[in-house]
Coordinates of C-alpha atoms in Angstrom, one line a residue:
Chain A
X1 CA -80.4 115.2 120.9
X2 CA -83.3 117.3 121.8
X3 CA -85.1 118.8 119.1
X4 CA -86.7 121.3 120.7
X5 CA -85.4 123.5 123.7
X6 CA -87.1 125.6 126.6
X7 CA -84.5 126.7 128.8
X8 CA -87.2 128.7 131.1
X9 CA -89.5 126.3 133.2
X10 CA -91.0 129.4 134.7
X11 CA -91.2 133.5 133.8
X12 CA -92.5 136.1 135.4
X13 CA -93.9 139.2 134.4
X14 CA -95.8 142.2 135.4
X15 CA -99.4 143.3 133.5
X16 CA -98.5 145.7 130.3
X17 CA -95.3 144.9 130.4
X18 CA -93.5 142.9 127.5
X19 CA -91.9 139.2 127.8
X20 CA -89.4 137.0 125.7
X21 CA -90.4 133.2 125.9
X22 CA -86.3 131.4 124.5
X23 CA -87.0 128.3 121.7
X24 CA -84.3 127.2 120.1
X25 CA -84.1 124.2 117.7
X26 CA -82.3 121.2 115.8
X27 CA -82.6 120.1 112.5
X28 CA -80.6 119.4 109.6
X29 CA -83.4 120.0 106.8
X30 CA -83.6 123.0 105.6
X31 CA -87.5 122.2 105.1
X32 CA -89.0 123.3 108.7
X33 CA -91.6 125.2 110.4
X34 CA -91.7 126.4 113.7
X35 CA -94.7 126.9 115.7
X36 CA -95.7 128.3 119.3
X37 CA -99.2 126.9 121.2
X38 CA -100.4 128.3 124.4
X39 CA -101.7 125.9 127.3
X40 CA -104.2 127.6 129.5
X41 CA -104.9 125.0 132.5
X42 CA -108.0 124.0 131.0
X43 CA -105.8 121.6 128.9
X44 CA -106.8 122.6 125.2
X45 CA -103.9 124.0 123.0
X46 CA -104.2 127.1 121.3
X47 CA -102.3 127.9 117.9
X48 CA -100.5 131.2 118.3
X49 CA -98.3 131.6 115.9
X50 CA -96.4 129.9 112.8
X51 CA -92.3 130.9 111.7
X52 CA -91.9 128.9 108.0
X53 CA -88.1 128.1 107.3
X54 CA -87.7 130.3 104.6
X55 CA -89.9 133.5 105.4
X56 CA -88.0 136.7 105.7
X57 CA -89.9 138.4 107.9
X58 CA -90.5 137.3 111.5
X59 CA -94.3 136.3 112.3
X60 CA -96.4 138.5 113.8
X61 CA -100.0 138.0 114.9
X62 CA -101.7 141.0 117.5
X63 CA -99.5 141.3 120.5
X64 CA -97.5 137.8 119.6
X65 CA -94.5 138.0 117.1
X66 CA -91.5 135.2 116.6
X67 CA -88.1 136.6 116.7
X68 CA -86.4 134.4 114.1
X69 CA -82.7 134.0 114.1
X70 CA -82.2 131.1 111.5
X71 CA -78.2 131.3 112.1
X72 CA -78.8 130.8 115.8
X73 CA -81.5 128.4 115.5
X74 CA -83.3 130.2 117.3
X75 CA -87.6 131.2 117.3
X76 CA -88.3 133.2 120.3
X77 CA -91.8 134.0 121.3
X78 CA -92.5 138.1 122.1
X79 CA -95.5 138.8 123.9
X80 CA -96.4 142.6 124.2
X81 CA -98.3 144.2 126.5
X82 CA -99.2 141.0 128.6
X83 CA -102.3 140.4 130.2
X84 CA -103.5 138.8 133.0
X85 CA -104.9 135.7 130.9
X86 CA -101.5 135.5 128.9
X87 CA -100.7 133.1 131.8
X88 CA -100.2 129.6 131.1
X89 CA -97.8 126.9 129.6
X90 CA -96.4 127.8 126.2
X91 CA -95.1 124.8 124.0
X92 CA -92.7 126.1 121.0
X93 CA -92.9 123.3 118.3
X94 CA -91.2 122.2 114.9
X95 CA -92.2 120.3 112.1
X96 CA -89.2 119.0 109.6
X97 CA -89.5 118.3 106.0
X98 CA -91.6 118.2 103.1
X99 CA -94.2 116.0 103.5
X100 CA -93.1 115.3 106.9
X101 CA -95.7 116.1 109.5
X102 CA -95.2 115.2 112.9
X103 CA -94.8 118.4 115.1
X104 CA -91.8 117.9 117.6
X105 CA -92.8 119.6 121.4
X106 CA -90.3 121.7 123.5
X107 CA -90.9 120.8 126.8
X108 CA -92.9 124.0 127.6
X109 CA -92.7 127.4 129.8
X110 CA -94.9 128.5 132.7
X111 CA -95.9 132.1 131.9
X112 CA -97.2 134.0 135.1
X113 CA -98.6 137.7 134.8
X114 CA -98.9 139.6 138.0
X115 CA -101.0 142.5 138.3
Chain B
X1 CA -110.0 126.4 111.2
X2 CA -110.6 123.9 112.3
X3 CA -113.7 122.5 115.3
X4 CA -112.6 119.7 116.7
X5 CA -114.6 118.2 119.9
X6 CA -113.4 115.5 122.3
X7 CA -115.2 113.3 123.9
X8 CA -114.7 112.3 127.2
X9 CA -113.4 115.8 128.4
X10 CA -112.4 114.1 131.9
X11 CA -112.8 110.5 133.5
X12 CA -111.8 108.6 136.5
X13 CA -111.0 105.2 135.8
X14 CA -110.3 102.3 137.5
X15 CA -107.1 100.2 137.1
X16 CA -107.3 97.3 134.7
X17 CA -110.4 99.2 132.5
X18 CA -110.1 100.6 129.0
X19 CA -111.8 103.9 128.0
X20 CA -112.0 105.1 124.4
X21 CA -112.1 109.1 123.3
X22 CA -113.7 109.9 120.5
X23 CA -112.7 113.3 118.1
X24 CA -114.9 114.9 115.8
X25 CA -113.7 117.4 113.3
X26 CA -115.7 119.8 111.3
X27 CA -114.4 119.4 108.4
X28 CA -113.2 116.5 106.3
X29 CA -109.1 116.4 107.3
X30 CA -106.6 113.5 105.3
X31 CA -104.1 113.4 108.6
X32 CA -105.3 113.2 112.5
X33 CA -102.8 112.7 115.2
X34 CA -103.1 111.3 118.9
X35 CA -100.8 112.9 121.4
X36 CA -100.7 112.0 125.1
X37 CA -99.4 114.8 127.9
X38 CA -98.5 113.2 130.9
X39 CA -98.5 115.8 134.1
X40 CA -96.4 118.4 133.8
X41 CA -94.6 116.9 130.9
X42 CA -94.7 117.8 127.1
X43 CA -97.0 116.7 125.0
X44 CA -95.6 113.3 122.7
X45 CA -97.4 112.0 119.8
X46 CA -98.6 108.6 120.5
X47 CA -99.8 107.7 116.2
X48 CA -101.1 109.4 113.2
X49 CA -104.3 108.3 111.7
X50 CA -105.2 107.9 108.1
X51 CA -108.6 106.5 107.1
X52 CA -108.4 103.2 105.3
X53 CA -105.2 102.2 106.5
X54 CA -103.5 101.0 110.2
X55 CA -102.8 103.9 112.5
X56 CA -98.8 104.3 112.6
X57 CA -97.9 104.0 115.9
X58 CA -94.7 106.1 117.6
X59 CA -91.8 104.4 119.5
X60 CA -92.9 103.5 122.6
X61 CA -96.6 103.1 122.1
X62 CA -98.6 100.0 120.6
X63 CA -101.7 99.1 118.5
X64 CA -102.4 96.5 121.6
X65 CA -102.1 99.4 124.5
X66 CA -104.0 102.1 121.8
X67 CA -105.7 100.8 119.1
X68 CA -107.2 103.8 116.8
X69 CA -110.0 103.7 114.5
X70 CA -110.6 106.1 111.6
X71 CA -113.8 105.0 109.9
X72 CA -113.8 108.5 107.8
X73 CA -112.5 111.4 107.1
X74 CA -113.8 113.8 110.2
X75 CA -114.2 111.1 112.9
X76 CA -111.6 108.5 114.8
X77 CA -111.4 107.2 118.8
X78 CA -108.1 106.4 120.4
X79 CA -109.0 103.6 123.4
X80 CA -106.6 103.6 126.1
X81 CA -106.6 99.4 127.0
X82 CA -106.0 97.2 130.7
X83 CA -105.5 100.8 132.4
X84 CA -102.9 101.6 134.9
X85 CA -101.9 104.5 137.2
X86 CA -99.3 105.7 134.4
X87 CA -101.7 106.1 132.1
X88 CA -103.1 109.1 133.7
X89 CA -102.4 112.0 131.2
X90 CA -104.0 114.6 129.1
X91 CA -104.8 112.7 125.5
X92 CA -105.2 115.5 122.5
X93 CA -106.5 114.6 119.1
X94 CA -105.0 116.8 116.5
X95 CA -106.0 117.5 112.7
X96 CA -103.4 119.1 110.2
X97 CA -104.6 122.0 107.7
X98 CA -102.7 122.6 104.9
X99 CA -99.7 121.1 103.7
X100 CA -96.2 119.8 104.5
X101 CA -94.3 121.5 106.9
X102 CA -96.8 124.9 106.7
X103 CA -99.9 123.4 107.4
X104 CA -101.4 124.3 110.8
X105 CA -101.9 121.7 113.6
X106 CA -105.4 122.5 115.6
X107 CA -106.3 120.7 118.8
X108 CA -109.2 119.3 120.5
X109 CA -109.7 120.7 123.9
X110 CA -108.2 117.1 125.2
X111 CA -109.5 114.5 127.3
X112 CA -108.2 114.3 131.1
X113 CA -107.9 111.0 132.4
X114 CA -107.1 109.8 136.2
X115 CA -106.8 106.3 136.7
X116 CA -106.7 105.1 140.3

């Protein structure tokens, strides 16, 4: 079973406007962290933000927040107020465990931002 | 943070040849990590690298196809051996920060390599 699931190959949005990136994920531990990287197509990944297992509050970092359903195993990725260089590939990731530290890769979503 | 620098940052290579990367970190890190992103595809994580000890290698991938050294704590290369068309991919050398499942995972900027 997959781990980690993208649903959207591709979004669209429009500058300023907000958009909703889906992650949802598959574990039996209740040890986990979730994570979400952007890809710009220069190929390096940039960190973004981090979702622990047992926070209470949903991550927030500038115009980036995770909307955490833990019931729904879900970790959605919020960006507000997109920009022009929001677009790019954005992986949503999981690590499992204590002391466990391989980080598991959904298989990405396109982001484009149109003017 | 973490500064992490990749060497090659692209190559074309020709079938048959190896090529190794080298990644330098900033800072001395216990854990560094080898993924491979093939084109358009996810990124998979090929081995984790201690120093002192064998590299552990994922399913799928072996010490004779990419063997890794990790002489010290801020420094390892992952060599991509007897080339071939399918090995064209993006290669990423991670390091982890912090601890079990909260630490942070930081990239290189990734090494891009065609083979033809």
């Amino acid at each position: 079973a997959q781990k980690i699931t993208q649903t959207q190959p591709g979004m669209f949005v429009q500058e300023k406007e907000a958009v909703t990136l889906d992650c949802t994920y598959d574990t039996s531990d209740p040890s986990y962290g979730l994570f979400w990287y952007k890809q710009p197509s220069s190929g390096e990944m940039i960190f973004l933000i981090y979702q622990g297992s047992y926070d209470q509050q949903n991550a927030t970092e500038g115009r980036y927040s995770l909307n955490f359903q833990k019931a729904r195993k879900s970790a959605n990725l919020v960006i507000s107020a997109s920009q022009l260089g929001d677009s790019a590939m954005y992986f949503c990731a999981m690590r499992e465990g204590a002391g466990f530290q391989k980080l598991v890769f959904g298989t990405g979503t396109r982001l484009l931002v149109s003017p | 943070s973490a500064v992490i620098s990749q060497k090659p940052s692209r190559d074309i290579c020709q079938r048959g040849t190896s090529l190794t990367i080298q990644c330098q970190v900033d800072s001395q890190v216990t854990m560094m990590f080898w993924y491979r992103q093939q084109p358009g595809q996810s990124l998979t994580l090929i081995a984790t690298a201690n120093q002192g000890s064998e590299a552990t290698y994922e399913s799928g991938f072996v010490i004779d196809k990419f063997p890794i050294s990790r002489p010290n704590l801020t420094f390892s290369t992952l060599t991509v051996s007897n080339m071939s068309p399918e090995d064209s991919s993006i290669y990423l050398c991670s390091v982890l920060l912090g601890t079990d499942y909260t630490g942070e995972l930081f990239f290189g900027e990734g090494s891009r390599l065609t083979v033809l």
